[in-house]
Coordinates of C-alpha atoms in Angstrom, one line a residue:
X1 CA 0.0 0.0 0.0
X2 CA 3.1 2.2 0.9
X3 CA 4.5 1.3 -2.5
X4 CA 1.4 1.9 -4.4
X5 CA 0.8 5.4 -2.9
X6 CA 4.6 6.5 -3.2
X7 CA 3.7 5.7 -7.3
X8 CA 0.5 7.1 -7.6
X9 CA 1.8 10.8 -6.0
X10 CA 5.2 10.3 -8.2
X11 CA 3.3 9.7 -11.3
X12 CA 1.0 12.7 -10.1
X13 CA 4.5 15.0 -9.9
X14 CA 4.1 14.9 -5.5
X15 CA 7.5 14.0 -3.6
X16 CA 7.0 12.0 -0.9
X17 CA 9.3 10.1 2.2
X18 CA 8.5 6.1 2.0
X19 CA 9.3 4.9 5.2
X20 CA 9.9 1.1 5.7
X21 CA 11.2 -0.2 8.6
X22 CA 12.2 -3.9 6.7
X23 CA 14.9 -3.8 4.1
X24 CA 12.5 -4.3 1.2
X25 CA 13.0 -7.4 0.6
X26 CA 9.3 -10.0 0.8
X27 CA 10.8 -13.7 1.7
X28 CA 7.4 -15.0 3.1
X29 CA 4.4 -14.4 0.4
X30 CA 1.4 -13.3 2.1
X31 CA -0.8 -12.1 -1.2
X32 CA -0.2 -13.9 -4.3
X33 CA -3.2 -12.6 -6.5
X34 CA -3.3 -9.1 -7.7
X35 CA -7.1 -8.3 -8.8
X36 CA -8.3 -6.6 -12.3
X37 CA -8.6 -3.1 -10.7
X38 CA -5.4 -3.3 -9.0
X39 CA -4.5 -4.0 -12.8
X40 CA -6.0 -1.4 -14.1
X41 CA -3.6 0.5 -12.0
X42 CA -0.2 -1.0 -13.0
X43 CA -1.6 -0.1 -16.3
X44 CA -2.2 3.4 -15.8
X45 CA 1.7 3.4 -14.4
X46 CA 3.1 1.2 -17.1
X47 CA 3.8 -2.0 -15.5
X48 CA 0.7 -4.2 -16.0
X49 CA 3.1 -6.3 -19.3
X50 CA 5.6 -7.2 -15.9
X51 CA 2.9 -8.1 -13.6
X52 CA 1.2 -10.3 -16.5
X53 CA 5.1 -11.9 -16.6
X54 CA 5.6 -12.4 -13.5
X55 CA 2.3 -14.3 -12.9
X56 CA 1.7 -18.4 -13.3
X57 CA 1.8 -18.8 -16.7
X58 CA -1.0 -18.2 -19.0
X59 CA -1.9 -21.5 -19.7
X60 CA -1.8 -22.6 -16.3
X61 CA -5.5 -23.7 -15.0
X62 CA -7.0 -21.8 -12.2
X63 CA -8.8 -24.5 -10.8
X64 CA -9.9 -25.3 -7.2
X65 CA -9.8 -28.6 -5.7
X66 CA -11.2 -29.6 -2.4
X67 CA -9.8 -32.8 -1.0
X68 CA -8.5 -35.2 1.4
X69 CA -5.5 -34.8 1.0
X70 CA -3.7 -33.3 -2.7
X71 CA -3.1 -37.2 -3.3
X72 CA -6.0 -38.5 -1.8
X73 CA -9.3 -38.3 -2.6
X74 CA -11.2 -35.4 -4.9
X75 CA -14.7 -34.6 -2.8
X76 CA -15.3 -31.3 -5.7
X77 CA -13.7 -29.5 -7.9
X78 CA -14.1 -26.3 -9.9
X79 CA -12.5 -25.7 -13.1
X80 CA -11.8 -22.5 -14.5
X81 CA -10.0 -21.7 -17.2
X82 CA -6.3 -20.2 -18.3
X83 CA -5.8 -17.1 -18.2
X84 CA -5.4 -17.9 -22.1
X85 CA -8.1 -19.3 -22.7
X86 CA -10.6 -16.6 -21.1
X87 CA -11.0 -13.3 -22.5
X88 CA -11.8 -10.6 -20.8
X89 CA -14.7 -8.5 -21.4
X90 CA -14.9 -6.1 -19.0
X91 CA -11.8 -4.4 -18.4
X92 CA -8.4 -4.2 -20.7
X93 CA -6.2 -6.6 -17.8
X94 CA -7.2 -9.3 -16.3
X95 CA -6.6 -10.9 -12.6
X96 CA -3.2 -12.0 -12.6
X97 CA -1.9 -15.0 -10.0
X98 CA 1.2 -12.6 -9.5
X99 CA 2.5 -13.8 -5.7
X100 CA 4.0 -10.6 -3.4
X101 CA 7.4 -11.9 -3.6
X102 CA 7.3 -10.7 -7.2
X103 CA 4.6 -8.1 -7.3
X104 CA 6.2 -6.0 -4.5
X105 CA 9.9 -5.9 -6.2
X106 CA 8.1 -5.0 -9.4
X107 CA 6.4 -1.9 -7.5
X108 CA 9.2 -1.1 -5.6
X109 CA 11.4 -0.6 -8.6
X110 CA 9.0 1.5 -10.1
X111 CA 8.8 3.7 -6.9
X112 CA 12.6 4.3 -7.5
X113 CA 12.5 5.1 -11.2
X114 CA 10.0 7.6 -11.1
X115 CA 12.0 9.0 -8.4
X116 CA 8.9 11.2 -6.7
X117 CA 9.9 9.3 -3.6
X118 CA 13.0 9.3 -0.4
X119 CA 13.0 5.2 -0.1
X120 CA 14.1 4.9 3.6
X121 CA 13.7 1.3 3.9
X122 CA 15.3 0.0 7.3
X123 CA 13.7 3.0 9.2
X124 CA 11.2 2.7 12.2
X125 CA 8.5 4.9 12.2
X126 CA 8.3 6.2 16.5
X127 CA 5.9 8.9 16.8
X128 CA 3.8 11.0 14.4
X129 CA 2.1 14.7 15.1
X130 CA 0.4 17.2 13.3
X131 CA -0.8 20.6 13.6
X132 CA -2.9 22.5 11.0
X133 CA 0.1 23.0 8.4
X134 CA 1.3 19.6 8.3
X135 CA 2.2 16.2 9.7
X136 CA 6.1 15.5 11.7
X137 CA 6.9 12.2 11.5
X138 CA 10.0 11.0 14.2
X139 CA 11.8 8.1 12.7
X140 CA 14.7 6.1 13.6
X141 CA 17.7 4.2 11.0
X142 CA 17.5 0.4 12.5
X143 CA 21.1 0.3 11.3
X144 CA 22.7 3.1 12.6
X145 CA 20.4 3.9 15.9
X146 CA 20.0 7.8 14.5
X147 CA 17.1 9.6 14.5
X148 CA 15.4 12.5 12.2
X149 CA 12.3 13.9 12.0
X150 CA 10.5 14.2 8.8
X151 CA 8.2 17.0 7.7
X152 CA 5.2 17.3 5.3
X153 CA 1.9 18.2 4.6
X154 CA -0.1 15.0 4.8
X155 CA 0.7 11.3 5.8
X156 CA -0.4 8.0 4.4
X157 CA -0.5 5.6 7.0
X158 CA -0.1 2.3 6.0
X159 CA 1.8 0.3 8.7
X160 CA -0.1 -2.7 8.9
X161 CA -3.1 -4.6 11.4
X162 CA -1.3 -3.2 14.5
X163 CA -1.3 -0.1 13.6
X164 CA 1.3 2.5 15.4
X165 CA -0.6 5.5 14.1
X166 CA -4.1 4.0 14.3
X167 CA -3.4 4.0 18.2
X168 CA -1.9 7.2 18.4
X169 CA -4.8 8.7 16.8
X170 CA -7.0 6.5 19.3
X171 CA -9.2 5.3 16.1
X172 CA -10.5 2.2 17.1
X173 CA -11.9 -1.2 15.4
X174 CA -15.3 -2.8 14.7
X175 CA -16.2 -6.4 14.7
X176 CA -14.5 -9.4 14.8
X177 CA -11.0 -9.8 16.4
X178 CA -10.7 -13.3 16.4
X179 CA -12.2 -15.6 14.0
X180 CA -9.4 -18.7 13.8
X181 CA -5.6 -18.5 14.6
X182 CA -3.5 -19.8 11.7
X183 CA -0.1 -20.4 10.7
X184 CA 2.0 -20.3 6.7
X185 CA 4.4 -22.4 5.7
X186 CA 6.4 -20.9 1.9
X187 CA 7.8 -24.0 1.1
X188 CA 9.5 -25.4 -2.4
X189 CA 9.1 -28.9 -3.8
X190 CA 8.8 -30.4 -7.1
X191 CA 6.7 -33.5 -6.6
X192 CA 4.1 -32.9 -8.8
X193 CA 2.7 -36.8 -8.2
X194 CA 2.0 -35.9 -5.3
X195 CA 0.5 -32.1 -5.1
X196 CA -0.7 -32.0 -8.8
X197 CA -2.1 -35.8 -8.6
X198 CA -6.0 -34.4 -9.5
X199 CA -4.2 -31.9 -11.9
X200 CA -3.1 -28.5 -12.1
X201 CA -4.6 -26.2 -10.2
X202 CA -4.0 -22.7 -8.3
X203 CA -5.5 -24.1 -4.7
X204 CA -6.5 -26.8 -3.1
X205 CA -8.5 -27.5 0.2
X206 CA -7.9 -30.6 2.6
X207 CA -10.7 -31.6 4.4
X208 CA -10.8 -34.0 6.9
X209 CA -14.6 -35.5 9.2
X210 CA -14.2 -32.2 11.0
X211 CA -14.0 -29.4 8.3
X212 CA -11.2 -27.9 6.4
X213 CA -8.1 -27.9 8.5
X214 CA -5.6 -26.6 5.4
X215 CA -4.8 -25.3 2.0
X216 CA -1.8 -25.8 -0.3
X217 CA -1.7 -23.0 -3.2
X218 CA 0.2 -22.8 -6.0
X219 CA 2.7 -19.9 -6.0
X220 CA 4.5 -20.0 -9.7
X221 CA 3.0 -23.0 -11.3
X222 CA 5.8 -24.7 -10.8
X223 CA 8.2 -25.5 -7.5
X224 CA 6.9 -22.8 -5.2
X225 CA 3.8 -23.3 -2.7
X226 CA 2.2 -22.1 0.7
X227 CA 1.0 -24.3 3.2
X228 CA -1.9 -23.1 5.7
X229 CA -2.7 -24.6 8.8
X230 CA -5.7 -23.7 10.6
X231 CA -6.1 -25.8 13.8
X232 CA -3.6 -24.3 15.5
X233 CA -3.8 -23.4 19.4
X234 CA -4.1 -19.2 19.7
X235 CA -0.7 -18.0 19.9
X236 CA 1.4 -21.3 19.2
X237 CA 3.8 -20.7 16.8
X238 CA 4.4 -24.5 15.5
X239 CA 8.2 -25.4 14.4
X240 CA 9.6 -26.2 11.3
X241 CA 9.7 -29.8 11.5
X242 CA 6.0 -29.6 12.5
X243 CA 4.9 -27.9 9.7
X244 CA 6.7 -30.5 7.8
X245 CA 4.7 -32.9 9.0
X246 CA 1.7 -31.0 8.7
X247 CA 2.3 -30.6 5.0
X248 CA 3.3 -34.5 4.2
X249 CA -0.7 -35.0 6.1
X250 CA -1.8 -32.8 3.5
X251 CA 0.1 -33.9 1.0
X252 CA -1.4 -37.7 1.6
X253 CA 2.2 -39.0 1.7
X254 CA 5.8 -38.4 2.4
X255 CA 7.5 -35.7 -0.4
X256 CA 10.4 -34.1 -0.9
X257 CA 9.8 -30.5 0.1
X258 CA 12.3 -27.6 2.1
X259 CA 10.3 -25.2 4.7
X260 CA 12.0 -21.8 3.8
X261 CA 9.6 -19.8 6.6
X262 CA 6.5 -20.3 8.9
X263 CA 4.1 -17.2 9.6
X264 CA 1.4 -16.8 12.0
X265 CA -1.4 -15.0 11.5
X266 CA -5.0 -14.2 13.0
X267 CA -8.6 -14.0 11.0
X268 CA -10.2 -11.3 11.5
X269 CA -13.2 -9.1 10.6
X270 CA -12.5 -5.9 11.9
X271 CA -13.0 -1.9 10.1
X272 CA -11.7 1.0 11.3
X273 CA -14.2 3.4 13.2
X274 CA -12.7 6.5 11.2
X275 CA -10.0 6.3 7.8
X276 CA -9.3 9.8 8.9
X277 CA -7.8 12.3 11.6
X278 CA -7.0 15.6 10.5
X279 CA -3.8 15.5 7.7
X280 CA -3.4 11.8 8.4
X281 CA -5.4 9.1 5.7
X282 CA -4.6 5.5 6.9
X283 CA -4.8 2.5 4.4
X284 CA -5.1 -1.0 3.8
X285 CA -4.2 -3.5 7.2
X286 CA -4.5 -0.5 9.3
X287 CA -7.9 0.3 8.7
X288 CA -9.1 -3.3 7.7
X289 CA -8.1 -6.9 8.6
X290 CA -10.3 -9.2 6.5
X291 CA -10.1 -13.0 5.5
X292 CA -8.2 -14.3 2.8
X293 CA -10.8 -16.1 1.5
X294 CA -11.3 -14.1 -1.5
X295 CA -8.0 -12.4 -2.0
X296 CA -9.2 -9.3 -1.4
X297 CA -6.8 -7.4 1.5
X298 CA -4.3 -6.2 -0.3
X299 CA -6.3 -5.2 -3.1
X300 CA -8.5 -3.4 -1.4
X301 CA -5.4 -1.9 0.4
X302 CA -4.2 -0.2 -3.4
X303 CA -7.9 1.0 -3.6
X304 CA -7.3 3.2 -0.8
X305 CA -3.9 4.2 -1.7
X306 CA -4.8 5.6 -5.0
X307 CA -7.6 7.5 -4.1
X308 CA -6.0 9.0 -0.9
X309 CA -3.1 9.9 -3.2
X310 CA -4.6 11.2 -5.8
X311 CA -6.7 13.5 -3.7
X312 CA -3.9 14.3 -1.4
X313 CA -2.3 15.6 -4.5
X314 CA -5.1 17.8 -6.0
X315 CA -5.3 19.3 -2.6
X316 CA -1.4 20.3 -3.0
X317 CA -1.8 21.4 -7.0
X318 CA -4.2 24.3 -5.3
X319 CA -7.6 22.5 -7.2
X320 CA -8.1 19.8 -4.8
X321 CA -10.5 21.4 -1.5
X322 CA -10.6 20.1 2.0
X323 CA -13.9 18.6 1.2
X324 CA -11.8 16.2 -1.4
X325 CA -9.5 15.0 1.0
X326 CA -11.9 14.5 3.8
X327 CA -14.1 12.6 1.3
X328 CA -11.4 10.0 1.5
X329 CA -13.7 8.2 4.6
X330 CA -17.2 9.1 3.3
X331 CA -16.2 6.7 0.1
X332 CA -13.9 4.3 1.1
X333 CA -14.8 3.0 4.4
X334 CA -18.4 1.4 3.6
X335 CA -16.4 -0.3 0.2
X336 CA -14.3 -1.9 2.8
X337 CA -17.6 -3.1 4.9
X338 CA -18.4 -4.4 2.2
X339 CA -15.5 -6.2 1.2
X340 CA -14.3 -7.1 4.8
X341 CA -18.0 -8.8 5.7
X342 CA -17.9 -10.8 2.1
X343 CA -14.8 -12.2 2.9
X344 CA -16.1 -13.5 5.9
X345 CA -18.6 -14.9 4.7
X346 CA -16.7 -17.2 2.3
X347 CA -14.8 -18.5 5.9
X348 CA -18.0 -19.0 7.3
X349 CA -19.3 -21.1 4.4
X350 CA -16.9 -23.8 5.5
X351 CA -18.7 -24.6 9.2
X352 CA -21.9 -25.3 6.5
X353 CA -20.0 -29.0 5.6
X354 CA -20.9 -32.1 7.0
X355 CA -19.0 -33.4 9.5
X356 CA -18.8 -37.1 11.0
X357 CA -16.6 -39.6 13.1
X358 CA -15.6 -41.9 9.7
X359 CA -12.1 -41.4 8.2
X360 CA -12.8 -39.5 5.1
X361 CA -9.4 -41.7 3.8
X362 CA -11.1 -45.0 4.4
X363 CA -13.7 -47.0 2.2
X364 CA -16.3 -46.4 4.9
X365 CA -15.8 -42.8 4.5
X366 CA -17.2 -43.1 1.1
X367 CA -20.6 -41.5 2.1
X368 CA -19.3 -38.4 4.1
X369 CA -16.7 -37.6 1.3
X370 CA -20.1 -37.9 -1.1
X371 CA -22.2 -35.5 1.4
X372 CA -18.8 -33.2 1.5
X373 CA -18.7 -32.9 -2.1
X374 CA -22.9 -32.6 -2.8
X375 CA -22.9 -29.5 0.0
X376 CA -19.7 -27.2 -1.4
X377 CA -21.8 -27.8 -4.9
X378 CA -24.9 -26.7 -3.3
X379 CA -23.5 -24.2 -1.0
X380 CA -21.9 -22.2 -4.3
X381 CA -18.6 -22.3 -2.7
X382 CA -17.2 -21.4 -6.4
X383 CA -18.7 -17.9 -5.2
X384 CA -15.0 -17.0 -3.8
X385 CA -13.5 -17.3 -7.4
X386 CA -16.2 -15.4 -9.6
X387 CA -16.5 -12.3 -8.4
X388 CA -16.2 -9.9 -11.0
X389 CA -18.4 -7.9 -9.0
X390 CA -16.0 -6.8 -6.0
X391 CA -13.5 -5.3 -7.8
X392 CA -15.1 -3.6 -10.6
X393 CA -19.0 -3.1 -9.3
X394 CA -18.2 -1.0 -5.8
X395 CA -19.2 2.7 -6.0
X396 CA -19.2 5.8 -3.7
X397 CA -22.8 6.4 -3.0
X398 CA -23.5 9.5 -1.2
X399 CA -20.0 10.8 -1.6
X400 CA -20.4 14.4 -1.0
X401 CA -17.9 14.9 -3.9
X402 CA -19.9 13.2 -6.7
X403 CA -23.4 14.7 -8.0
X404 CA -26.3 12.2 -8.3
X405 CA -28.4 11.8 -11.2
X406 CA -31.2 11.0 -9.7
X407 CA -31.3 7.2 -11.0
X408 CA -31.6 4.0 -8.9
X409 CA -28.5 2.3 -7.0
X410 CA -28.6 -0.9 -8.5
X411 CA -27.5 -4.1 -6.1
X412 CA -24.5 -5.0 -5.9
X413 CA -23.8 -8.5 -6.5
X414 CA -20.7 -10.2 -5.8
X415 CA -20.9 -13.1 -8.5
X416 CA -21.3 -10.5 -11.4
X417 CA -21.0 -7.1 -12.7
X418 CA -23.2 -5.1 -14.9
X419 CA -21.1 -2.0 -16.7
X420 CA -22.6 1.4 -16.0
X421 CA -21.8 4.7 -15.7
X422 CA -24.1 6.0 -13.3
X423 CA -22.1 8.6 -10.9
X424 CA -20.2 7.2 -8.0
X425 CA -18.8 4.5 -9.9
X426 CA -16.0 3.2 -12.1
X427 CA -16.3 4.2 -15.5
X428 CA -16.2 1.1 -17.6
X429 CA -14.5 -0.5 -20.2
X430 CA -14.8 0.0 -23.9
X431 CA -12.3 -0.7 -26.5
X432 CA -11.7 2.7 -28.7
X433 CA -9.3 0.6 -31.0
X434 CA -7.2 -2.6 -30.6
X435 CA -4.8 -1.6 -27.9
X436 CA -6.6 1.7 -26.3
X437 CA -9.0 1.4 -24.0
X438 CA -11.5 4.0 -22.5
X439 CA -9.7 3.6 -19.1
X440 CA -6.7 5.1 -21.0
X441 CA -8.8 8.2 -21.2
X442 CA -8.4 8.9 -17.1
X443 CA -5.6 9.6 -15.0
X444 CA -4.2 12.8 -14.7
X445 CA -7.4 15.1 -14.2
X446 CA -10.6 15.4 -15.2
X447 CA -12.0 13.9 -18.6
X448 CA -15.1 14.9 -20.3
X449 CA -16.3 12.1 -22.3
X450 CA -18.6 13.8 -25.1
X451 CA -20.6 11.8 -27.2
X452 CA -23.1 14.1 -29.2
X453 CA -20.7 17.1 -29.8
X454 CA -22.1 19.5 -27.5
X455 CA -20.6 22.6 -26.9
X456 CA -18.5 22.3 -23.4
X457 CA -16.9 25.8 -22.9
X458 CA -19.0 27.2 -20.0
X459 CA -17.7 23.8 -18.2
X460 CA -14.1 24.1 -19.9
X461 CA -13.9 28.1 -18.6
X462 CA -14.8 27.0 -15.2
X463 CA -12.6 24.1 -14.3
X464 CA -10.2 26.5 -16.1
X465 CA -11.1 29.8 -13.9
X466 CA -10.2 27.0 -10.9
X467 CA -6.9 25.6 -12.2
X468 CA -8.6 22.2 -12.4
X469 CA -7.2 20.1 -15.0
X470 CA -9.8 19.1 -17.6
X471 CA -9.6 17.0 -20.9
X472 CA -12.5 16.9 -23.8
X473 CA -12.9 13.6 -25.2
X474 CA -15.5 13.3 -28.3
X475 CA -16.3 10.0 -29.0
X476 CA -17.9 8.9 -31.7
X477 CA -19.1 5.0 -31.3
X478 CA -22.8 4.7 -31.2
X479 CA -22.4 1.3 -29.0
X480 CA -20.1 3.1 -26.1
X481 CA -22.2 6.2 -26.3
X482 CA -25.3 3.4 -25.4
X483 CA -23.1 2.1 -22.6
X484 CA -22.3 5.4 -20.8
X485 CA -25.9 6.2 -21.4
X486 CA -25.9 10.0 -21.2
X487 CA -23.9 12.5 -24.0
X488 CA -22.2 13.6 -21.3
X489 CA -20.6 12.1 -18.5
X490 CA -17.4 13.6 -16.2
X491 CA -14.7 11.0 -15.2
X492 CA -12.6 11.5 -12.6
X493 CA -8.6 10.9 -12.2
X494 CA -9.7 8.0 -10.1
X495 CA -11.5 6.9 -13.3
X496 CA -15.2 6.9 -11.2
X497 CA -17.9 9.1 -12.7
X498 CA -18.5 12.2 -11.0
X499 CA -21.3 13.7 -13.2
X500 CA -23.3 12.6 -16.3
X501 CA -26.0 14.4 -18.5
X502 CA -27.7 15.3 -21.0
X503 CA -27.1 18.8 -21.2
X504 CA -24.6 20.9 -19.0
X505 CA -25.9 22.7 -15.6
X506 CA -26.8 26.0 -15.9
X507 CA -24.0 26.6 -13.2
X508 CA -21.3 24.8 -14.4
X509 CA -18.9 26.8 -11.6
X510 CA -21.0 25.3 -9.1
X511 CA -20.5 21.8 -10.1
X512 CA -16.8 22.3 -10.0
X513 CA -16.5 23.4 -7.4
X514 CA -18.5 20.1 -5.9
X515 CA -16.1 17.5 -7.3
X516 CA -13.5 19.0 -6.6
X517 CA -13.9 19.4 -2.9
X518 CA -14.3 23.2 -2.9

């Protein structure tokens, strides 16, 4: 999230101070899927093509098993296909298996060429303040023992579930703290007999008379894996050679395999009360701890980044108002509700299995593996891995920044997403030619779309009179114009609508002045 808002202010021409208080180096892969809008991103910065090559490789299946054990026996199974083999209809990327110990190299070297940013990796962050000019951050060099202080105008806090700043701000959480304890393993083996016996696949669940108890997922395709446990007692860190055998349970047999790190971690379903306090935004873990199941976090996480950034940066240009920044909360906190609760949900969907005394190995396990297998196809588990609708459908309704047009909020639905430009949310997809996209239309200010020709200067002389950066785009493509509805529709940097019509308002300073936070 650090990473992500260092680029987005870089690319928007801010400096910022990046402070890390690792090296920069990932050895233990937390995330390992990077979702279409988080592509949509790396495309607006240039580096979707690396993310697409660092990912599993495009043929590679994104199936999901659910098991015994990866050589035992298949109780369901959902196939999906390569990325290949899928095309995608809604957006120029696609969702890329791209694991963190590649993604996060790939966005820290981008940081550095941009140069927007001071990289101090191997610095702790010990106390922040802030008055009504700006925000002084003390930090300390891990290497040397020195401190400095750091001064600027806003901060983006993004330091993670236990949250320094959170708790100096006293911003508290909502919901659950605890939902299971569980422990990684990153591990390397190449027995593919053995953990690709049912086929390739990205993940696969192990489920014993008692529930699921594991997952082994598929980091490169190839040799490199992570291994969750989830019966572990609260707090218990087990060792290496426990994990190991752990893993050869999961595995069904003995393999050949080398434990490079274990990581313990807590489920959680927990928001922030506030995103907020004064000049400081905070951002991803700190301000929501969700379930895996989904792969949401750290996407969610960029989400936040980008628009903090990109309104902390219009606020600096002299365009952005107060009401911009503060707007920050108002949009992004009930998107992480969302999100947060519908990752829960696909943990909960697990206690929904039937359970039973009979070894699910054994032949007279036969009729619990069947019931197993009959209630994750009837329980829609596949729900977790099609949901087009998370990433793309969200919106900021009643954002005090974005003017309604008076037209229903349609549901939101998880499992699929319906294009629209209604204001509030992202603009969608078109294809202008072969390689451009409308997305490539959004970015660095405002963009007018204009569909019927219209005459824009009243709008184009007040964004102008306000030093707000404004683009004209006339499109002439009778099926987009049917998809954005209205002749003509404002897009924000972010890429979300902010305003659509059919005619401009009679006070176009007015409506300015609205999005942009005046």
């Amino acid at each position: 999230m650090g990473l992500s808002a260092s680029i987005e202010l870089a690319w928007r021409g801010i400096g910022s101070a990046l402070i890390e208080r690792r090296d920069g180096d990932v050895r233990h892969p937390k995330m390992n899927q990077v979702g279409v809008r988080t592509v949509e991103h790396c495309r607006r910065w240039g580096i979707a093509r690396k993310v697409r090559e660092s990912s599993v490789p495009e043929d590679f299946p994104r199936n999901i098993r659910f098991l015994t054990a990866s050589s035992g026996h298949q109780l369901a199974r959902y196939e999906f296909p390569a990325r290949k083999d899928e095309p995608c209809i809604n957006s120029p990327e696609a969702i890329q298996r791209c694991s963190q110990i590649y993604f996060d190299p790939i966005l820290r070297d981008h940081a550095m060429a941009l140069g927007g940013a001071a990289n101090l990796y191997s610095h702790e962050l010990d106390e922040v303040s802030q008055d009504a000019d700006g925000v002084t951050a003390r930090v300390t060099d891990i290497g040397t023992g020195g401190t400095k202080s750091i001064r600027a105008q806003y901060m983006i806090a993004c330091d993670g579930a236990e949250s320094g700043v959170r708790d100096q701000l006293g911003i508290g959480l909502e919901g659950d703290m605890s939902m299971n304890y569980n422990v990684n393993a990153f591990f390397r083996s190449e027995d593919h007999d053995a953990l690709f016996r049912h086929g390739r696949c990205v993940m696969q669940w192990m489920i014993d008379g008692e529930g699921v108890w594991a997952d082994i997922v598929s980091i490169n395709g190839k040799d490199l894996w992570r291994f969750s446990l989830m019966r572990v007692p609260g707090g218990e860190v087990p060792s290496f050679e426990v994990m190991s055998r752990e893993l050869c349970r999961a595995a069904g047999r003995e393999i050949e395999h080398e434990i490079y790190s274990v990581l313990p971690w807590e489920r959680r379903r927990a928001v922030a009360e506030r995103f907020q306090e004064g000049r400081i935004l905070l951002a991803g873990d700190a301000v929501h701890q969700m379930s895996p199941t989904g792969g949401f976090g750290m996407n969610t996480g960029i989400q936040e980044a980008v628009d903090a950034a990109w309104k902390i940066a219009a606020r600096l240009e002299g365009w952005g108002g107060d009401a911009l920044v503060a707007s920050y909360d108002t949009e992004r906190r009930p998107v992480a509700w969302t999100i947060v609760n519908e990752a829960a949900r696909n943990f909960t969907q697990f206690s929904k299995l039937p359970r039973g005394a009979e070894d699910v190995t054994a032949p007279e396990g036969r009729d619990l593996r069947k019931r197993i297998g009959e209630a994750i196809y009837a329980e829609r588990f596949d729900r977790e891995y099609v949901m087009e609708g998370v990433p793309l459908g969200y919106r900021y309704e009643g954002s005090p920044v974005i003017l309604p047009d008076g037209t229903p909020e349609p549901p939101f639905e998880v499992m699929n997403y319906t294009p629209t430009a209604r204001p509030g949310h992202r603009a969608p997809h078109a294809w202008l030619d072969e390689k451009t996209s409308t997305l490539d239309l959004f970015g660095r200010g405002f963009t007018l779309l204009r569909f019927d020709g219209a005459g824009t200067a009243d709008l184009e002389s007040a964004a102008r009179d306000r030093g707000v950066p404004l683009s004209v785009r006339d499109i002439e493509n009778d099926d987009i114009a049917a998809l954005y509805e209205q002749p003509l529709v404002l897009v924000r940097p972010d890429g979300h609508v902010a305003w659509r019509g059919g005619a401009l308002p009679t006070d176009c300073g007015q409506m300015v002045d609205t999005v942009r936070g005046a």
